[in-house]
Amino acid sequence: MEKLIVAARLHWDRLAAIVAVLAGLVSIILGWFGVSGHALVTEQLPYLASNAVFGGFALGIGGTLWLSADIRDEWARLEQIGESLHQQIAALQQQVAASSAPEPASSRIDR
């Protein structure tokens, strides 16, 4: 149970996206059932105005939250790659600096 709470805190945006999408789908389905019970368009309009609009809005919010979470994950991966590259560059610079030390004067050949 504790792992579930930690996962929910870590991925709050994905959890909110799932809740928003489910709320949107439920709203659209309830609106469809409400519309299907009435033959007149004037009786169907309140269901379309409330449930379909809210359902579409909730689906849009859910999709936006999910994409935002994916983008945040990609930025975290890019930061890890950048840190790794900086460490490798620093190590290579140290190797180059150590290998390009000047030779002792006794090993030079004078001409």
Short mmCIF file of C-alpha atoms in Angstrom, two decimals:
data_model
loop_
_atom_site.label_atom_id
_atom_site.label_comp_id
_atom_site.label_asym_id
_atom_site.label_seq_id
_atom_site.Cartn_x
_atom_site.Cartn_y
_atom_site.Cartn_z
CA MET A 1 0.00 0.00 0.00
CA GLU A 2 2.88 2.33 0.80
CA LYS A 3 4.41 1.71 -2.64
CA LEU A 4 1.09 2.64 -4.23
CA ILE A 5 1.03 5.94 -2.35
CA VAL A 6 4.62 6.71 -3.36
CA ALA A 7 3.83 5.87 -6.99
CA ALA A 8 0.73 8.10 -6.88
CA ARG A 9 2.79 10.99 -5.51
CA LEU A 10 5.49 10.46 -8.10
CA HIS A 11 3.09 10.17 -11.04
CA TRP A 12 0.34 12.50 -9.90
CA ASP A 13 -0.09 13.93 -13.37
CA ARG A 14 -0.66 10.53 -14.95
CA LEU A 15 -3.14 9.64 -12.22
CA ALA A 16 -5.00 12.92 -12.78
CA ALA A 17 -5.00 12.23 -16.54
CA ILE A 18 -6.54 8.79 -16.01
CA VAL A 19 -9.19 10.24 -13.69
CA ALA A 20 -10.01 13.02 -16.17
CA VAL A 21 -10.30 10.61 -19.11
CA LEU A 22 -12.51 8.25 -17.12
CA ALA A 23 -14.72 11.16 -16.00
CA GLY A 24 -14.98 12.33 -19.61
CA LEU A 25 -15.89 8.88 -20.88
CA VAL A 26 -18.50 8.39 -18.17
CA SER A 27 -20.00 11.80 -18.93
CA ILE A 28 -20.18 11.07 -22.67
CA ILE A 29 -21.72 7.63 -22.07
CA LEU A 30 -24.30 9.05 -19.67
CA GLY A 31 -25.11 11.77 -22.17
CA TRP A 32 -25.54 9.20 -24.92
CA PHE A 33 -27.93 7.18 -22.77
CA GLY A 34 -29.85 10.37 -21.99
CA VAL A 35 -30.06 11.34 -25.66
CA SER A 36 -31.06 7.86 -26.79
CA GLY A 37 -34.18 7.96 -24.63
CA HIS A 38 -35.64 11.03 -26.36
CA ALA A 39 -36.86 11.32 -29.93
CA LEU A 40 -37.14 15.10 -30.10
CA VAL A 41 -34.01 17.15 -30.71
CA THR A 42 -35.19 19.78 -28.23
CA GLU A 43 -35.18 17.15 -25.50
CA GLN A 44 -31.72 15.93 -26.54
CA LEU A 45 -30.00 19.34 -26.48
CA PRO A 46 -29.58 19.58 -22.68
CA TYR A 47 -27.74 16.26 -22.64
CA LEU A 48 -25.51 17.32 -25.51
CA ALA A 49 -24.86 20.72 -23.99
CA SER A 50 -23.87 19.40 -20.60
CA ASN A 51 -22.48 15.89 -20.93
CA ALA A 52 -20.82 16.08 -24.33
CA VAL A 53 -19.16 19.43 -23.66
CA PHE A 54 -17.91 18.36 -20.22
CA GLY A 55 -16.84 14.96 -21.56
CA GLY A 56 -14.86 16.52 -24.41
CA PHE A 57 -13.27 19.02 -22.06
CA ALA A 58 -12.31 16.29 -19.57
CA LEU A 59 -10.84 14.15 -22.35
CA GLY A 60 -8.78 17.12 -23.55
CA ILE A 61 -7.51 17.83 -20.04
CA GLY A 62 -6.61 14.16 -19.57
CA GLY A 63 -4.70 14.03 -22.85
CA THR A 64 -2.87 17.24 -22.03
CA LEU A 65 -1.87 15.98 -18.58
CA TRP A 66 -0.62 12.68 -20.03
CA LEU A 67 1.46 14.45 -22.69
CA SER A 68 2.84 16.82 -20.08
CA ALA A 69 3.96 13.86 -17.99
CA ASP A 70 5.66 12.29 -21.02
CA ILE A 71 7.48 15.53 -21.81
CA ARG A 72 8.63 15.85 -18.18
CA ASP A 73 10.00 12.30 -18.33
CA GLU A 74 11.86 13.07 -21.56
CA TRP A 75 13.43 16.19 -20.02
CA ALA A 76 14.60 14.12 -17.05
CA ARG A 77 16.19 11.59 -19.43
CA LEU A 78 17.87 14.38 -21.38
CA GLU A 79 19.29 15.82 -18.16
CA GLN A 80 20.73 12.41 -17.26
CA ILE A 81 22.29 12.09 -20.71
CA GLY A 82 23.74 15.61 -20.43
CA GLU A 83 25.26 14.88 -17.02
CA SER A 84 26.78 11.66 -18.36
CA LEU A 85 28.27 13.50 -21.35
CA HIS A 86 29.75 16.19 -19.08
CA GLN A 87 31.38 13.50 -16.93
CA GLN A 88 32.80 11.73 -19.99
CA ILE A 89 34.13 15.00 -21.43
CA ALA A 90 35.80 15.85 -18.12
CA ALA A 91 37.43 12.41 -18.00
CA LEU A 92 38.69 12.76 -21.57
CA GLN A 93 40.08 16.21 -20.86
CA GLN A 94 41.98 14.83 -17.89
CA GLN A 95 43.41 12.03 -20.05
CA VAL A 96 44.48 14.49 -22.74
CA ALA A 97 46.05 16.81 -20.18
CA ALA A 98 47.97 13.92 -18.61
CA SER A 99 49.21 12.56 -21.96
CA SER A 100 50.30 15.94 -23.35
CA ALA A 101 52.64 16.81 -20.48
CA PRO A 102 55.96 18.28 -21.72
CA GLU A 103 58.83 15.85 -22.15
CA PRO A 104 61.81 16.14 -19.82
CA ALA A 105 64.74 18.14 -21.19
CA SER A 106 67.09 15.14 -21.20
CA SER A 107 64.96 13.19 -23.69
CA ARG A 108 64.97 15.92 -26.36
CA ILE A 109 67.31 15.69 -29.28
CA ASP A 110 69.08 18.92 -30.12
CA ARG A 111 70.12 19.48 -33.70
#
